[in-house]
Short mmCIF file of C-alpha atoms in Angstrom, two decimals:
data_model
loop_
_atom_site.label_atom_id
_atom_site.label_comp_id
_atom_site.label_asym_id
_atom_site.label_seq_id
_atom_site.Cartn_x
_atom_site.Cartn_y
_atom_site.Cartn_z
CA MET A 1 5.09 47.06 12.59
CA ILE A 2 4.82 46.57 16.37
CA THR A 3 7.21 43.98 17.79
CA ASN A 4 6.61 43.82 21.52
CA ARG A 5 8.88 41.68 23.65
CA VAL A 6 6.91 38.93 25.39
CA VAL A 7 7.71 37.47 28.81
CA ILE A 8 6.41 34.77 31.15
CA THR A 9 5.33 36.19 34.52
CA GLY A 10 3.20 33.41 36.02
CA MET A 11 2.92 29.63 35.77
CA GLY A 12 0.43 27.09 37.06
CA VAL A 13 0.57 23.34 36.68
CA VAL A 14 -1.52 20.33 37.63
CA ALA A 15 0.33 17.13 36.77
CA PRO A 16 0.55 13.47 37.77
CA ASN A 17 3.76 14.06 39.71
CA GLY A 18 2.84 17.33 41.40
CA ASN A 19 0.16 20.00 41.75
CA GLY A 20 1.45 23.55 41.87
CA LEU A 21 4.67 24.94 40.46
CA ASP A 22 6.93 24.14 43.42
CA ALA A 23 5.70 20.57 43.89
CA PHE A 24 5.91 19.87 40.18
CA TRP A 25 9.41 21.29 39.76
CA ASN A 26 10.72 19.56 42.89
CA ALA A 27 9.38 16.25 41.57
CA LEU A 28 10.95 16.77 38.15
CA THR A 29 14.39 17.69 39.47
CA SER A 30 14.25 14.80 41.95
CA GLY A 31 13.35 12.30 39.24
CA ILE A 32 9.97 11.45 40.77
CA THR A 33 7.38 9.89 38.47
CA GLY A 34 3.62 10.21 38.69
CA ILE A 35 2.95 7.06 36.68
CA LYS A 36 1.12 4.44 38.75
CA PRO A 37 -1.65 1.83 38.43
CA ILE A 38 -4.94 3.56 37.56
CA THR A 39 -7.30 3.93 40.53
CA SER A 40 -10.06 6.23 39.24
CA PHE A 41 -11.86 3.57 37.21
CA ASP A 42 -11.97 -0.21 36.76
CA THR A 43 -9.20 -1.46 34.46
CA ALA A 44 -10.09 -5.16 34.67
CA GLU A 45 -10.95 -5.46 30.97
CA LEU A 46 -8.14 -3.21 29.76
CA VAL A 47 -4.77 -4.42 28.48
CA VAL A 48 -3.04 -1.32 29.89
CA LYS A 49 -3.80 -0.70 33.56
CA PHE A 50 -1.61 2.30 34.44
CA GLY A 51 -1.19 5.95 33.62
CA GLY A 52 -0.45 9.40 34.99
CA GLU A 53 -3.43 10.45 37.12
CA VAL A 54 -3.79 13.83 38.82
CA LYS A 55 -4.38 13.14 42.50
CA ASN A 56 -4.77 14.93 45.84
CA LEU A 57 -6.55 17.93 44.39
CA ASN A 58 -9.73 19.40 45.89
CA PHE A 59 -11.42 21.07 42.94
CA GLU A 60 -14.03 22.70 45.17
CA GLU A 61 -11.30 24.95 46.55
CA TYR A 62 -11.11 26.50 43.08
CA ILE A 63 -14.52 25.97 41.45
CA ASN A 64 -18.08 26.39 42.71
CA PRO A 65 -19.48 22.88 43.38
CA LYS A 66 -22.61 23.63 41.34
CA GLU A 67 -20.49 24.66 38.35
CA LEU A 68 -18.25 21.62 38.75
CA ARG A 69 -21.16 19.34 37.87
CA ARG A 70 -21.61 21.21 34.60
CA MET A 71 -18.00 20.85 33.45
CA ASP A 72 -15.85 18.02 32.18
CA ARG A 73 -12.68 17.16 34.04
CA PHE A 74 -10.46 18.75 31.36
CA THR A 75 -12.11 22.09 32.23
CA TRP A 76 -11.65 21.49 35.96
CA LEU A 77 -7.94 21.03 35.37
CA VAL A 78 -7.48 24.17 33.29
CA LEU A 79 -9.37 26.36 35.76
CA VAL A 80 -7.12 25.19 38.60
CA ALA A 81 -3.92 25.64 36.60
CA SER A 82 -5.06 29.08 35.38
CA GLU A 83 -5.83 30.25 38.91
CA MET A 84 -2.40 29.04 40.04
CA ALA A 85 -0.73 30.94 37.19
CA ILE A 86 -2.70 34.13 37.83
CA ARG A 87 -1.85 34.04 41.53
CA ASP A 88 1.79 33.38 40.69
CA ALA A 89 1.84 36.41 38.39
CA GLY A 90 0.15 38.57 41.03
CA ILE A 91 -2.24 39.88 38.41
CA ASP A 92 -5.61 41.57 39.00
CA PHE A 93 -7.43 41.80 35.69
CA SER A 94 -9.94 44.31 37.07
CA LEU A 95 -7.09 46.84 37.17
CA LEU A 96 -6.20 46.27 33.51
CA ASN A 97 -7.90 46.93 30.19
CA GLN A 98 -9.77 43.64 29.97
CA HIS A 99 -10.29 44.08 26.23
CA ARG A 100 -6.50 43.67 25.92
CA CYS A 101 -6.38 40.49 28.03
CA GLY A 102 -7.13 37.16 26.40
CA VAL A 103 -6.94 33.40 26.65
CA ILE A 104 -5.94 30.50 24.41
CA VAL A 105 -6.20 26.90 25.60
CA GLY A 106 -5.13 23.87 23.61
CA SER A 107 -6.58 20.39 24.01
CA GLY A 108 -6.26 17.37 21.80
CA ILE A 109 -9.41 15.50 22.79
CA GLY A 110 -11.53 17.58 25.19
CA GLY A 111 -14.42 16.10 27.17
CA LEU A 112 -13.92 12.41 26.51
CA ASP A 113 -15.18 11.40 29.97
CA THR A 114 -18.44 13.27 29.34
CA ILE A 115 -18.89 11.63 25.94
CA GLU A 116 -18.25 8.20 27.43
CA LYS A 117 -20.67 8.67 30.34
CA GLN A 118 -23.43 10.25 28.28
CA ASN A 119 -23.19 7.53 25.64
CA ARG A 120 -23.68 4.97 28.42
CA ILE A 121 -26.81 6.85 29.50
CA LEU A 122 -28.04 6.92 25.90
CA VAL A 123 -27.64 3.15 25.54
CA GLU A 124 -29.06 2.26 28.96
CA LYS A 125 -31.80 4.89 29.44
CA GLY A 126 -32.49 6.46 26.06
CA PRO A 127 -31.91 9.89 24.45
CA LYS A 128 -34.28 11.79 26.75
CA ARG A 129 -31.95 11.16 29.67
CA ILE A 130 -28.90 12.75 28.02
CA SER A 131 -27.69 15.73 30.04
CA PRO A 132 -28.60 19.15 28.62
CA PHE A 133 -25.08 20.18 29.59
CA MET A 134 -23.41 17.42 27.55
CA ILE A 135 -22.50 19.59 24.56
CA PRO A 136 -20.95 22.52 26.45
CA MET A 137 -19.24 20.05 28.78
CA GLN A 138 -17.40 18.18 26.04
CA ILE A 139 -16.54 20.77 23.37
CA ILE A 140 -12.88 21.74 23.43
CA ASN A 141 -13.32 25.52 23.25
CA MET A 142 -15.17 25.51 26.58
CA ALA A 143 -11.85 25.39 28.45
CA ALA A 144 -10.94 28.81 27.04
CA GLY A 145 -14.53 29.99 27.41
CA TYR A 146 -14.65 29.25 31.14
CA VAL A 147 -11.28 30.88 31.80
CA SER A 148 -12.42 33.96 29.88
CA ILE A 149 -15.68 34.17 31.84
CA GLN A 150 -14.01 33.51 35.19
CA TYR A 151 -11.62 36.46 34.89
CA GLY A 152 -13.46 38.81 32.54
CA LEU A 153 -10.93 38.41 29.73
CA LYS A 154 -12.52 40.22 26.78
CA GLY A 155 -9.58 40.19 24.36
CA PRO A 156 -8.55 37.42 21.94
CA SER A 157 -10.07 34.11 23.05
CA THR A 158 -9.72 30.89 21.12
CA SER A 159 -8.79 27.22 21.24
CA VAL A 160 -6.19 25.13 19.46
CA VAL A 161 -6.65 21.48 18.47
CA THR A 162 -3.46 20.03 17.01
CA ALA A 163 -3.32 16.79 19.00
CA CYS A 164 -0.14 16.63 21.09
CA ALA A 165 1.09 19.97 19.74
CA SER A 166 -2.00 21.84 21.01
CA GLY A 167 -0.51 23.40 24.16
CA THR A 168 2.62 24.57 22.36
CA ASN A 169 0.62 26.03 19.49
CA ALA A 170 -1.59 27.85 22.02
CA ILE A 171 1.42 29.51 23.65
CA GLY A 172 3.05 30.28 20.31
CA ASP A 173 -0.12 31.83 18.90
CA ALA A 174 -0.54 33.97 22.03
CA PHE A 175 3.12 35.05 21.79
CA LYS A 176 2.44 36.36 18.29
CA ILE A 177 -0.76 38.13 19.38
CA ILE A 178 1.11 40.09 22.05
CA GLN A 179 4.16 40.60 19.85
CA ARG A 180 2.10 42.31 17.16
CA GLY A 181 0.26 44.47 19.70
CA ASP A 182 -3.22 42.92 19.73
CA ALA A 183 -3.15 42.16 23.47
CA ASP A 184 -1.10 42.97 26.55
CA VAL A 185 -1.71 39.83 28.64
CA MET A 186 -2.68 36.29 27.63
CA VAL A 187 -3.56 33.30 29.82
CA VAL A 188 -2.40 30.35 27.74
CA GLY A 189 -1.49 26.68 27.73
CA GLY A 190 -3.11 23.29 27.46
CA THR A 191 -5.35 20.83 29.27
CA GLU A 192 -6.31 17.18 28.86
CA ALA A 193 -8.28 14.56 30.77
CA ALA A 194 -8.56 11.65 28.37
CA LEU A 195 -7.46 9.05 30.90
CA THR A 196 -10.69 7.04 30.62
CA THR A 197 -11.67 3.54 29.57
CA LEU A 198 -12.33 4.77 26.04
CA GLY A 199 -9.08 6.75 25.90
CA ILE A 200 -6.89 3.93 27.19
CA GLY A 201 -8.68 1.36 25.05
CA GLY A 202 -8.39 3.42 21.88
CA PHE A 203 -4.70 4.19 22.23
CA THR A 204 -3.99 0.58 23.25
CA ASN A 205 -5.63 -0.77 20.10
CA LEU A 206 -3.63 1.77 18.09
CA LYS A 207 -0.53 -0.01 19.48
CA ALA A 208 0.72 3.32 20.85
CA LEU A 209 0.91 2.58 24.59
CA SER A 210 3.46 0.81 26.73
CA THR A 211 2.10 -2.43 28.18
CA ARG A 212 4.58 -2.64 31.06
CA ASN A 213 1.92 -3.34 33.71
CA ASP A 214 4.42 -5.07 35.99
CA GLU A 215 6.61 -1.95 36.23
CA PRO A 216 4.46 1.13 35.50
CA GLU A 217 6.99 3.51 37.08
CA LYS A 218 9.53 2.39 34.47
CA ALA A 219 7.16 2.30 31.50
CA SER A 220 7.89 5.79 30.22
CA ARG A 221 11.51 5.57 29.08
CA PRO A 222 12.20 8.09 26.31
CA PHE A 223 15.20 7.37 24.07
CA ASP A 224 15.89 4.10 25.93
CA ALA A 225 16.43 1.01 23.77
CA GLN A 226 13.71 -0.90 25.65
CA ARG A 227 10.95 1.69 25.20
CA ASP A 228 7.70 0.11 24.04
CA GLY A 229 5.22 2.98 23.76
CA PHE A 230 4.03 6.08 25.56
CA VAL A 231 2.14 6.30 28.85
CA MET A 232 -1.09 8.30 28.97
CA GLY A 233 -1.40 11.06 31.51
CA GLU A 234 -3.69 13.96 32.34
CA GLY A 235 -3.14 17.49 33.55
CA SER A 236 -2.90 21.15 32.64
CA GLY A 237 -0.09 23.66 32.28
CA MET A 238 -0.96 27.38 31.99
CA VAL A 239 1.30 30.40 31.74
CA ILE A 240 0.80 34.15 31.86
CA LEU A 241 2.34 35.87 28.86
CA GLU A 242 2.72 39.63 29.00
CA SER A 243 4.26 42.32 26.93
CA LEU A 244 7.48 43.43 28.56
CA GLU A 245 5.96 46.89 28.98
CA SER A 246 3.01 45.44 30.93
CA ALA A 247 5.29 43.35 33.15
CA GLN A 248 7.55 46.30 33.86
CA LYS A 249 4.59 48.52 34.75
CA ARG A 250 3.47 45.91 37.26
CA GLY A 251 7.01 45.42 38.57
CA VAL A 252 6.76 41.63 38.58
CA ARG A 253 9.23 38.75 38.37
CA ILE A 254 10.02 37.44 34.90
CA TYR A 255 10.76 33.73 34.50
CA ALA A 256 11.87 33.84 30.87
CA GLU A 257 11.31 35.63 27.59
CA VAL A 258 9.54 33.98 24.64
CA VAL A 259 11.57 34.83 21.56
CA GLY A 260 10.74 32.28 18.86
CA TYR A 261 7.93 30.09 17.51
CA GLY A 262 7.83 27.59 14.69
CA MET A 263 5.07 25.36 13.37
CA THR A 264 5.10 23.00 10.40
CA SER A 265 3.44 19.88 9.05
CA ASP A 266 5.00 16.54 8.18
CA ALA A 267 2.37 15.98 5.46
CA PHE A 268 3.29 12.30 5.82
CA HIS A 269 0.94 10.12 7.92
CA ILE A 270 -1.96 10.51 10.35
CA THR A 271 -0.17 8.91 13.31
CA GLN A 272 3.45 8.19 12.38
CA PRO A 273 6.10 10.93 12.35
CA ASP A 274 8.14 11.50 9.21
CA PRO A 275 11.04 9.04 9.61
CA ASN A 276 13.41 11.62 8.13
CA GLY A 277 12.47 14.16 10.80
CA ASP A 278 12.08 16.90 8.19
CA GLY A 279 8.94 18.51 9.63
CA ALA A 280 10.28 18.54 13.18
CA ALA A 281 13.59 19.95 11.98
CA ALA A 282 11.78 22.68 10.03
CA ALA A 283 9.79 23.72 13.13
CA MET A 284 12.96 24.03 15.20
CA LYS A 285 14.69 26.02 12.45
CA MET A 286 11.68 28.30 12.16
CA ALA A 287 11.68 29.04 15.90
CA ILE A 288 15.42 29.76 15.89
CA ASN A 289 15.13 32.01 12.84
CA ASP A 290 12.10 33.76 14.35
CA ALA A 291 14.24 34.64 17.37
CA GLY A 292 17.09 35.92 15.20
CA LEU A 293 19.45 33.38 16.74
CA GLN A 294 21.77 30.65 15.49
CA PRO A 295 21.54 26.94 16.35
CA GLU A 296 24.75 27.27 18.38
CA ASP A 297 22.94 29.72 20.70
CA VAL A 298 20.65 26.97 22.03
CA ASP A 299 21.72 25.31 25.30
CA TYR A 300 18.85 22.94 26.09
CA ILE A 301 15.97 21.13 24.42
CA ASN A 302 12.89 19.93 26.25
CA ALA A 303 12.19 17.07 23.88
CA HIS A 304 8.81 15.80 22.77
CA GLY A 305 10.37 12.51 23.90
CA THR A 306 7.31 10.28 24.03
CA SER A 307 9.00 6.90 24.63
CA THR A 308 7.77 5.51 21.32
CA VAL A 309 10.22 3.81 18.98
CA LEU A 310 9.55 6.01 15.96
CA ASN A 311 9.14 9.39 17.65
CA ASP A 312 12.32 9.28 19.73
CA LYS A 313 14.37 8.11 16.78
CA GLY A 314 12.87 10.75 14.48
CA GLU A 315 13.30 13.58 16.98
CA THR A 316 16.95 12.64 17.52
CA LEU A 317 17.51 12.69 13.77
CA ALA A 318 15.75 16.07 13.47
CA ILE A 319 17.93 17.57 16.20
CA LYS A 320 21.05 16.37 14.38
CA LYS A 321 19.80 17.93 11.14
CA VAL A 322 19.25 21.31 12.76
CA PHE A 323 22.25 21.51 15.05
CA GLY A 324 24.95 19.52 13.28
CA GLU A 325 28.02 19.11 15.49
CA HIS A 326 26.39 21.29 18.17
CA ALA A 327 23.80 18.52 18.73
CA THR A 328 26.31 16.58 20.83
CA LYS A 329 26.78 19.62 23.09
CA LEU A 330 23.08 20.10 23.79
CA ALA A 331 21.44 18.96 27.00
CA ILE A 332 18.14 17.24 26.16
CA SER A 333 15.52 15.85 28.52
CA SER A 334 11.99 14.52 28.42
CA THR A 335 9.44 15.66 30.99
CA LYS A 336 7.20 12.80 29.82
CA SER A 337 9.52 10.31 31.49
CA MET A 338 7.90 11.44 34.77
CA THR A 339 4.46 12.75 33.77
CA GLY A 340 3.57 10.43 30.95
CA HIS A 341 2.17 11.97 27.79
CA LEU A 342 -0.39 14.65 28.62
CA LEU A 343 -1.46 14.93 24.97
CA GLY A 344 -2.86 18.44 24.39
CA ALA A 345 -1.62 19.59 27.80
CA ALA A 346 1.96 18.44 27.20
CA GLY A 347 3.13 21.65 25.53
CA GLY A 348 1.91 23.85 28.38
CA VAL A 349 3.48 21.69 31.06
CA GLU A 350 6.75 21.37 29.14
CA CYS A 351 6.95 25.11 28.46
CA ILE A 352 6.79 25.52 32.23
CA ALA A 353 9.58 22.97 32.70
CA SER A 354 11.68 24.84 30.11
CA ALA A 355 11.09 28.21 31.76
CA MET A 356 12.00 26.78 35.16
CA THR A 357 15.19 25.33 33.68
CA ILE A 358 16.20 28.83 32.59
CA HIS A 359 15.00 30.41 35.85
CA THR A 360 16.74 27.99 38.23
CA GLY A 361 19.80 26.81 36.31
CA VAL A 362 18.81 23.17 36.83
CA ILE A 363 18.02 20.70 34.04
CA HIS A 364 15.65 17.93 35.06
CA PRO A 365 16.62 14.40 34.00
CA THR A 366 15.16 11.86 31.62
CA ILE A 367 14.46 9.02 34.02
CA ASN A 368 14.43 5.30 33.18
CA TYR A 369 17.29 5.76 30.72
CA GLU A 370 19.07 2.44 31.28
CA PHE A 371 19.81 0.87 27.90
CA PRO A 372 21.35 3.20 25.29
CA ASP A 373 19.88 3.04 21.80
CA PRO A 374 22.53 3.48 19.10
CA GLU A 375 19.98 5.46 17.05
CA CYS A 376 19.33 7.78 19.99
CA ASP A 377 22.85 8.77 20.90
CA LEU A 378 22.66 12.35 22.22
CA ASP A 379 22.90 13.72 25.78
CA TYR A 380 19.47 13.06 27.31
CA VAL A 381 20.54 14.05 30.88
CA PRO A 382 20.01 10.49 32.10
CA ASN A 383 18.48 9.81 35.51
CA GLN A 384 20.04 12.68 37.50
CA ALA A 385 19.31 16.40 37.41
CA ARG A 386 22.15 18.64 36.29
CA LYS A 387 23.12 22.11 37.46
CA GLN A 388 23.86 24.15 34.37
CA GLU A 389 23.19 27.71 33.29
CA VAL A 390 20.70 27.66 30.45
CA ARG A 391 20.33 30.88 28.50
CA THR A 392 18.21 29.53 25.65
CA ALA A 393 15.82 26.58 25.61
CA LEU A 394 13.74 24.93 22.89
CA SER A 395 10.52 23.08 23.68
CA ASN A 396 9.23 20.61 21.07
CA SER A 397 5.74 19.18 20.58
CA PHE A 398 4.70 16.91 17.70
CA GLY A 399 1.15 15.66 17.19
CA PHE A 400 -0.92 13.15 15.24
CA GLY A 401 -1.73 14.52 11.82
CA GLY A 402 1.87 15.63 11.39
CA HIS A 403 1.59 18.82 13.46
CA ASN A 404 4.94 20.15 14.70
CA ALA A 405 5.36 23.09 17.08
CA THR A 406 8.45 24.54 18.74
CA LEU A 407 8.89 27.36 21.24
CA LEU A 408 12.17 29.13 21.93
CA LEU A 409 12.63 30.66 25.38
CA LYS A 410 15.49 32.84 26.50
CA LYS A 411 16.82 34.16 29.79
CA TYR A 412 15.40 37.64 30.27
CA THR A 413 17.91 40.47 30.14
CA GLU A 414 17.12 44.16 29.93
#
């Protein structure tokens, strides 16, 4: 059985607190949030009026203006992040066997903005005025389809829809594809652009969102005793995974090695996590076992850390179950404290944060951690970045439907 080593050679990110790898990482390590009052649409009738919007990005620099009009925003975001990752990896697919280069993109919701706008046209103008591009604009697999077409990637191409675990599942699935020898290079990650009236309204009525309109910058506060819900964001995080052999042939920089992947189901509830944390714990154990490591080998966890009462409590409990006494020695932080929850894109963006932690020896903080919760009593790297060598990092993502996914990254050594 082939067991290729798999490494990360390129990363691209479009996020509320920074576009491009350097801007994003500088914002994270400086504790800078991207959560602000929403400006892209009218929030007058909404209870929640803030979120994590991607700003200051000229999509026409990356995508033909004619094509832009035929895509939903979630596809815009993934094409930009993919181009950033490909440039970062210095990869020219025309020089490779394109049948051994593929793409997997995860998204939890897909083209919600298109659905919302086309439904308005249906109601106001009738079915004959619906755009002929509506279906390909809104279906989730089109993100992977466009990336595949853009770069001539003729190998494995698919999409993952596991709610907030989508991006992590996409990367984990691609890791396994390369590991078993079915591809040499994969462009993978997640994208989401559900920050719309319908998206905000739906999650608000589900009682999932923070309503801290008076202090949006402090609304995302994972593991803090005064957390009152997550903050919606949008964005895309894409990475280039390669077999070690491919990366060595190209002579490129390696950010980190992917060594473990776990995925499980809570089989408990459609929106609530298992209060015992069993499914999350099982995913972490699976990733550690897959890597052939022990819990004590893990230095850092990029937590799912949504800032919801149940999730943060359950994730803390799951970490304690897996790591025992070592749990108190782990550094843990939540990227969502500064980006908000990017839903299906979260796993891609947070894999990038984990790889950069290993690459730079800096752990970004969990901001807005002001009031300790006795049920969340681990080291969440509060408010200030920390210089620390990290050899091994876990990245957790847990989604509606009980989907749990965990990646294990390791410092690359020959």
